[in-house]
Amino acid sequence: MLSHRLRHRIHIQLPVKTQDPQSGEELTGWQTYLLASTPLNNLPAEVLTGAGREFIAADAKQSETTARINLRWFPIDISLFYQCRILWNGRVYDIHSIETDLTGRQEWRLRCKDGVNQGA
């Protein structure tokens, strides 16, 4: 992985479920993902955004942008990582797929979408 390509900074967040004490409703909050007590915020990454698209959903015009985010490899629980969201440049991205390089130990390649998402 070429370090000069990692010019963006991303923030990885994990959903946290809590219960409203008055109504009993389950609420979802977000907290910084901790990897061995190290917060995964301000991570160097390469963010490549594609062309956006517009569509009609729920009788309203919606828009979405796809992105590929490359970052250095680190050990993670992939099943837990799919629940996370990425914050970058004021946008919230949901992770749709996770891939590694050929060796499986150099970089993570995340395919993400923003716009109409569950991570907002």
mmCIF file with all atom_site columns, N, CA, C and O in Angstrom, residues 21-53:
data_model
loop_
_atom_site.group_PDB
_atom_site.id
_atom_site.type_symbol
_atom_site.label_atom_id
_atom_site.label_alt_id
_atom_site.label_comp_id
_atom_site.label_asym_id
_atom_site.label_entity_id
_atom_site.label_seq_id
_atom_site.pdbx_PDB_ins_code
_atom_site.Cartn_x
_atom_site.Cartn_y
_atom_site.Cartn_z
_atom_site.occupancy
_atom_site.B_iso_or_equiv
_atom_site.pdbx_formal_charge
_atom_site.auth_seq_id
_atom_site.auth_comp_id
_atom_site.auth_asym_id
_atom_site.auth_atom_id
_atom_site.pdbx_PDB_model_num
ATOM 1   N N  . PRO A 1 21 ? -35.902 4.723  29.115 1.00 0.00 ? 21 PRO A N  1
ATOM 2   C CA . PRO A 1 21 ? -36.492 4.276  30.373 1.00 0.00 ? 21 PRO A CA 1
ATOM 3   C C  . PRO A 1 21 ? -37.984 4.595  30.505 1.00 0.00 ? 21 PRO A C  1
ATOM 4   O O  . PRO A 1 21 ? -38.707 3.904  31.220 1.00 0.00 ? 21 PRO A O  1
ATOM 5   N N  . GLN A 1 22 ? -38.484 5.619  29.793 1.00 0.00 ? 22 GLN A N  1
ATOM 6   C CA . GLN A 1 22 ? -39.886 5.989  29.913 1.00 0.00 ? 22 GLN A CA 1
ATOM 7   C C  . GLN A 1 22 ? -40.776 5.193  28.968 1.00 0.00 ? 22 GLN A C  1
ATOM 8   O O  . GLN A 1 22 ? -41.801 4.655  29.374 1.00 0.00 ? 22 GLN A O  1
ATOM 9   N N  . SER A 1 23 ? -40.392 5.114  27.697 1.00 0.00 ? 23 SER A N  1
ATOM 10  C CA . SER A 1 23 ? -41.248 4.439  26.720 1.00 0.00 ? 23 SER A CA 1
ATOM 11  C C  . SER A 1 23 ? -40.866 2.988  26.479 1.00 0.00 ? 23 SER A C  1
ATOM 12  O O  . SER A 1 23 ? -41.654 2.223  25.944 1.00 0.00 ? 23 SER A O  1
ATOM 13  N N  . GLY A 1 24 ? -39.639 2.613  26.830 1.00 0.00 ? 24 GLY A N  1
ATOM 14  C CA . GLY A 1 24 ? -39.172 1.254  26.569 1.00 0.00 ? 24 GLY A CA 1
ATOM 15  C C  . GLY A 1 24 ? -38.705 1.043  25.142 1.00 0.00 ? 24 GLY A C  1
ATOM 16  O O  . GLY A 1 24 ? -38.323 -0.056 24.761 1.00 0.00 ? 24 GLY A O  1
ATOM 17  N N  . GLU A 1 25 ? -38.749 2.112  24.351 1.00 0.00 ? 25 GLU A N  1
ATOM 18  C CA . GLU A 1 25 ? -38.329 2.032  22.953 1.00 0.00 ? 25 GLU A CA 1
ATOM 19  C C  . GLU A 1 25 ? -36.822 1.784  22.868 1.00 0.00 ? 25 GLU A C  1
ATOM 20  O O  . GLU A 1 25 ? -36.045 2.327  23.650 1.00 0.00 ? 25 GLU A O  1
ATOM 21  N N  . GLU A 1 26 ? -36.408 0.958  21.897 1.00 0.00 ? 26 GLU A N  1
ATOM 22  C CA . GLU A 1 26 ? -34.986 0.702  21.692 1.00 0.00 ? 26 GLU A CA 1
ATOM 23  C C  . GLU A 1 26 ? -34.413 1.794  20.805 1.00 0.00 ? 26 GLU A C  1
ATOM 24  O O  . GLU A 1 26 ? -34.903 2.039  19.707 1.00 0.00 ? 26 GLU A O  1
ATOM 25  N N  . LEU A 1 27 ? -33.375 2.454  21.283 1.00 0.00 ? 27 LEU A N  1
ATOM 26  C CA . LEU A 1 27 ? -32.737 3.546  20.570 1.00 0.00 ? 27 LEU A CA 1
ATOM 27  C C  . LEU A 1 27 ? -31.348 3.120  20.114 1.00 0.00 ? 27 LEU A C  1
ATOM 28  O O  . LEU A 1 27 ? -30.672 2.367  20.811 1.00 0.00 ? 27 LEU A O  1
ATOM 29  N N  . THR A 1 28 ? -30.945 3.613  18.954 1.00 0.00 ? 28 THR A N  1
ATOM 30  C CA . THR A 1 28 ? -29.612 3.306  18.442 1.00 0.00 ? 28 THR A CA 1
ATOM 31  C C  . THR A 1 28 ? -28.769 4.567  18.477 1.00 0.00 ? 28 THR A C  1
ATOM 32  O O  . THR A 1 28 ? -29.126 5.583  17.901 1.00 0.00 ? 28 THR A O  1
ATOM 33  N N  . GLY A 1 29 ? -27.647 4.472  19.169 1.00 0.00 ? 29 GLY A N  1
ATOM 34  C CA . GLY A 1 29 ? -26.666 5.551  19.198 1.00 0.00 ? 29 GLY A CA 1
ATOM 35  C C  . GLY A 1 29 ? -25.398 5.047  18.531 1.00 0.00 ? 29 GLY A C  1
ATOM 36  O O  . GLY A 1 29 ? -25.302 3.885  18.145 1.00 0.00 ? 29 GLY A O  1
ATOM 37  N N  . TRP A 1 30 ? -24.423 5.903  18.401 1.00 0.00 ? 30 TRP A N  1
ATOM 38  C CA . TRP A 1 30 ? -23.169 5.529  17.740 1.00 0.00 ? 30 TRP A CA 1
ATOM 39  C C  . TRP A 1 30 ? -21.994 5.923  18.621 1.00 0.00 ? 30 TRP A C  1
ATOM 40  O O  . TRP A 1 30 ? -22.000 6.976  19.232 1.00 0.00 ? 30 TRP A O  1
ATOM 41  N N  . GLN A 1 31 ? -21.000 5.046  18.672 1.00 0.00 ? 31 GLN A N  1
ATOM 42  C CA . GLN A 1 31 ? -19.767 5.346  19.411 1.00 0.00 ? 31 GLN A CA 1
ATOM 43  C C  . GLN A 1 31 ? -18.576 4.929  18.564 1.00 0.00 ? 31 GLN A C  1
ATOM 44  O O  . GLN A 1 31 ? -18.689 4.096  17.681 1.00 0.00 ? 31 GLN A O  1
ATOM 45  N N  . THR A 1 32 ? -17.443 5.504  18.861 1.00 0.00 ? 32 THR A N  1
ATOM 46  C CA . THR A 1 32 ? -16.219 5.188  18.129 1.00 0.00 ? 32 THR A CA 1
ATOM 47  C C  . THR A 1 32 ? -15.849 3.725  18.337 1.00 0.00 ? 32 THR A C  1
ATOM 48  O O  . THR A 1 32 ? -15.882 3.225  19.454 1.00 0.00 ? 32 THR A O  1
ATOM 49  N N  . TYR A 1 33 ? -15.520 3.045  17.259 1.00 0.00 ? 33 TYR A N  1
ATOM 50  C CA . TYR A 1 33 ? -15.100 1.642  17.306 1.00 0.00 ? 33 TYR A CA 1
ATOM 51  C C  . TYR A 1 33 ? -13.747 1.579  18.026 1.00 0.00 ? 33 TYR A C  1
ATOM 52  O O  . TYR A 1 33 ? -12.826 2.303  17.680 1.00 0.00 ? 33 TYR A O  1
ATOM 53  N N  . LEU A 1 34 ? -13.663 0.724  19.024 1.00 0.00 ? 34 LEU A N  1
ATOM 54  C CA . LEU A 1 34 ? -12.411 0.553  19.760 1.00 0.00 ? 34 LEU A CA 1
ATOM 55  C C  . LEU A 1 34 ? -11.761 -0.765 19.357 1.00 0.00 ? 34 LEU A C  1
ATOM 56  O O  . LEU A 1 34 ? -12.401 -1.809 19.399 1.00 0.00 ? 34 LEU A O  1
ATOM 57  N N  . LEU A 1 35 ? -10.517 -0.715 18.986 1.00 0.00 ? 35 LEU A N  1
ATOM 58  C CA . LEU A 1 35 ? -9.746  -1.902 18.641 1.00 0.00 ? 35 LEU A CA 1
ATOM 59  C C  . LEU A 1 35 ? -8.627  -2.029 19.668 1.00 0.00 ? 35 LEU A C  1
ATOM 60  O O  . LEU A 1 35 ? -7.675  -1.263 19.640 1.00 0.00 ? 35 LEU A O  1
ATOM 61  N N  . ALA A 1 36 ? -8.776  -2.967 20.597 1.00 0.00 ? 36 ALA A N  1
ATOM 62  C CA . ALA A 1 36 ? -7.815  -3.150 21.685 1.00 0.00 ? 36 ALA A CA 1
ATOM 63  C C  . ALA A 1 36 ? -7.585  -1.836 22.422 1.00 0.00 ? 36 ALA A C  1
ATOM 64  O O  . ALA A 1 36 ? -6.454  -1.395 22.597 1.00 0.00 ? 36 ALA A O  1
ATOM 65  N N  . SER A 1 37 ? -8.665  -1.194 22.791 1.00 0.00 ? 37 SER A N  1
ATOM 66  C CA . SER A 1 37 ? -8.713  0.088  23.517 1.00 0.00 ? 37 SER A CA 1
ATOM 67  C C  . SER A 1 37 ? -8.119  1.264  22.729 1.00 0.00 ? 37 SER A C  1
ATOM 68  O O  . SER A 1 37 ? -7.832  2.308  23.296 1.00 0.00 ? 37 SER A O  1
ATOM 69  N N  . THR A 1 38 ? -7.930  1.093  21.427 1.00 0.00 ? 38 THR A N  1
ATOM 70  C CA . THR A 1 38 ? -7.479  2.183  20.563 1.00 0.00 ? 38 THR A CA 1
ATOM 71  C C  . THR A 1 38 ? -8.658  2.642  19.708 1.00 0.00 ? 38 THR A C  1
ATOM 72  O O  . THR A 1 38 ? -9.218  1.847  18.952 1.00 0.00 ? 38 THR A O  1
ATOM 73  N N  . PRO A 1 39 ? -9.078  3.891  19.825 1.00 0.00 ? 39 PRO A N  1
ATOM 74  C CA . PRO A 1 39 ? -10.212 4.363  19.025 1.00 0.00 ? 39 PRO A CA 1
ATOM 75  C C  . PRO A 1 39 ? -9.846  4.460  17.540 1.00 0.00 ? 39 PRO A C  1
ATOM 76  O O  . PRO A 1 39 ? -8.754  4.914  17.192 1.00 0.00 ? 39 PRO A O  1
ATOM 77  N N  . LEU A 1 40 ? -10.772 4.012  16.684 1.00 0.00 ? 40 LEU A N  1
ATOM 78  C CA . LEU A 1 40 ? -10.539 4.080  15.241 1.00 0.00 ? 40 LEU A CA 1
ATOM 79  C C  . LEU A 1 40 ? -11.152 5.370  14.700 1.00 0.00 ? 40 LEU A C  1
ATOM 80  O O  . LEU A 1 40 ? -12.136 5.368  13.976 1.00 0.00 ? 40 LEU A O  1
ATOM 81  N N  . ASN A 1 41 ? -10.556 6.475  15.093 1.00 0.00 ? 41 ASN A N  1
ATOM 82  C CA . ASN A 1 41 ? -10.957 7.763  14.546 1.00 0.00 ? 41 ASN A CA 1
ATOM 83  C C  . ASN A 1 41 ? -9.717  8.432  13.966 1.00 0.00 ? 41 ASN A C  1
ATOM 84  O O  . ASN A 1 41 ? -8.602  8.133  14.334 1.00 0.00 ? 41 ASN A O  1
ATOM 85  N N  . ASN A 1 42 ? -9.955  9.283  13.026 1.00 0.00 ? 42 ASN A N  1
ATOM 86  C CA . ASN A 1 42 ? -8.852  9.976  12.346 1.00 0.00 ? 42 ASN A CA 1
ATOM 87  C C  . ASN A 1 42 ? -7.895  8.992  11.679 1.00 0.00 ? 42 ASN A C  1
ATOM 88  O O  . ASN A 1 42 ? -6.680  9.188  11.683 1.00 0.00 ? 42 ASN A O  1
ATOM 89  N N  . LEU A 1 43 ? -8.455  7.908  11.097 1.00 0.00 ? 43 LEU A N  1
ATOM 90  C CA . LEU A 1 43 ? -7.632  6.904  10.408 1.00 0.00 ? 43 LEU A CA 1
ATOM 91  C C  . LEU A 1 43 ? -7.241  7.391  9.022  1.00 0.00 ? 43 LEU A C  1
ATOM 92  O O  . LEU A 1 43 ? -8.092  7.886  8.283  1.00 0.00 ? 43 LEU A O  1
ATOM 93  N N  . PRO A 1 44 ? -5.993  7.228  8.623  1.00 0.00 ? 44 PRO A N  1
ATOM 94  C CA . PRO A 1 44 ? -5.620  7.564  7.252  1.00 0.00 ? 44 PRO A CA 1
ATOM 95  C C  . PRO A 1 44 ? -6.243  6.571  6.276  1.00 0.00 ? 44 PRO A C  1
ATOM 96  O O  . PRO A 1 44 ? -6.221  5.362  6.513  1.00 0.00 ? 44 PRO A O  1
ATOM 97  N N  . ALA A 1 45 ? -6.829  7.080  5.219  1.00 0.00 ? 45 ALA A N  1
ATOM 98  C CA . ALA A 1 45 ? -7.491  6.231  4.234  1.00 0.00 ? 45 ALA A CA 1
ATOM 99  C C  . ALA A 1 45 ? -7.491  6.914  2.875  1.00 0.00 ? 45 ALA A C  1
ATOM 100 O O  . ALA A 1 45 ? -7.241  8.113  2.770  1.00 0.00 ? 45 ALA A O  1
ATOM 101 N N  . GLU A 1 46 ? -7.784  6.132  1.860  1.00 0.00 ? 46 GLU A N  1
ATOM 102 C CA . GLU A 1 46 ? -7.984  6.657  0.510  1.00 0.00 ? 46 GLU A CA 1
ATOM 103 C C  . GLU A 1 46 ? -9.469  6.504  0.201  1.00 0.00 ? 46 GLU A C  1
ATOM 104 O O  . GLU A 1 46 ? -9.988  5.387  0.223  1.00 0.00 ? 46 GLU A O  1
ATOM 105 N N  . VAL A 1 47 ? -10.153 7.607  -0.032 1.00 0.00 ? 47 VAL A N  1
ATOM 106 C CA . VAL A 1 47 ? -11.582 7.576  -0.314 1.00 0.00 ? 47 VAL A CA 1
ATOM 107 C C  . VAL A 1 47 ? -11.780 7.934  -1.779 1.00 0.00 ? 47 VAL A C  1
ATOM 108 O O  . VAL A 1 47 ? -11.415 9.026  -2.217 1.00 0.00 ? 47 VAL A O  1
ATOM 109 N N  . LEU A 1 48 ? -12.348 7.001  -2.520 1.00 0.00 ? 48 LEU A N  1
ATOM 110 C CA . LEU A 1 48 ? -12.616 7.196  -3.944 1.00 0.00 ? 48 LEU A CA 1
ATOM 111 C C  . LEU A 1 48 ? -14.126 7.170  -4.141 1.00 0.00 ? 48 LEU A C  1
ATOM 112 O O  . LEU A 1 48 ? -14.758 6.131  -3.952 1.00 0.00 ? 48 LEU A O  1
ATOM 113 N N  . THR A 1 49 ? -14.708 8.313  -4.484 1.00 0.00 ? 49 THR A N  1
ATOM 114 C CA . THR A 1 49 ? -16.153 8.371  -4.670 1.00 0.00 ? 49 THR A CA 1
ATOM 115 C C  . THR A 1 49 ? -16.491 8.234  -6.143 1.00 0.00 ? 49 THR A C  1
ATOM 116 O O  . THR A 1 49 ? -15.749 8.691  -7.012 1.00 0.00 ? 49 THR A O  1
ATOM 117 N N  . GLY A 1 50 ? -17.604 7.608  -6.398 1.00 0.00 ? 50 GLY A N  1
ATOM 118 C CA . GLY A 1 50 ? -18.074 7.435  -7.763 1.00 0.00 ? 50 GLY A CA 1
ATOM 119 C C  . GLY A 1 50 ? -19.178 8.428  -8.074 1.00 0.00 ? 50 GLY A C  1
ATOM 120 O O  . GLY A 1 50 ? -19.501 9.304  -7.269 1.00 0.00 ? 50 GLY A O  1
ATOM 121 N N  . ALA A 1 51 ? -19.748 8.249  -9.215 1.00 0.00 ? 51 ALA A N  1
ATOM 122 C CA . ALA A 1 51 ? -20.851 9.117  -9.614 1.00 0.00 ? 51 ALA A CA 1
ATOM 123 C C  . ALA A 1 51 ? -22.068 8.823  -8.745 1.00 0.00 ? 51 ALA A C  1
ATOM 124 O O  . ALA A 1 51 ? -22.327 7.683  -8.377 1.00 0.00 ? 51 ALA A O  1
ATOM 125 N N  . GLY A 1 52 ? -22.795 9.845  -8.415 1.00 0.00 ? 52 GLY A N  1
ATOM 126 C CA . GLY A 1 52 ? -24.007 9.670  -7.616 1.00 0.00 ? 52 GLY A CA 1
ATOM 127 C C  . GLY A 1 52 ? -25.182 9.327  -8.514 1.00 0.00 ? 52 GLY A C  1
ATOM 128 O O  . GLY A 1 52 ? -25.088 9.338  -9.748 1.00 0.00 ? 52 GLY A O  1
ATOM 129 N N  . ARG A 1 53 ? -26.310 8.998  -7.871 1.00 0.00 ? 53 ARG A N  1
ATOM 130 C CA . ARG A 1 53 ? -27.517 8.741  -8.637 1.00 0.00 ? 53 ARG A CA 1
ATOM 131 C C  . ARG A 1 53 ? -28.706 9.261  -7.843 1.00 0.00 ? 53 ARG A C  1
ATOM 132 O O  . ARG A 1 53 ? -28.646 9.382  -6.626 1.00 0.00 ? 53 ARG A O  1
#
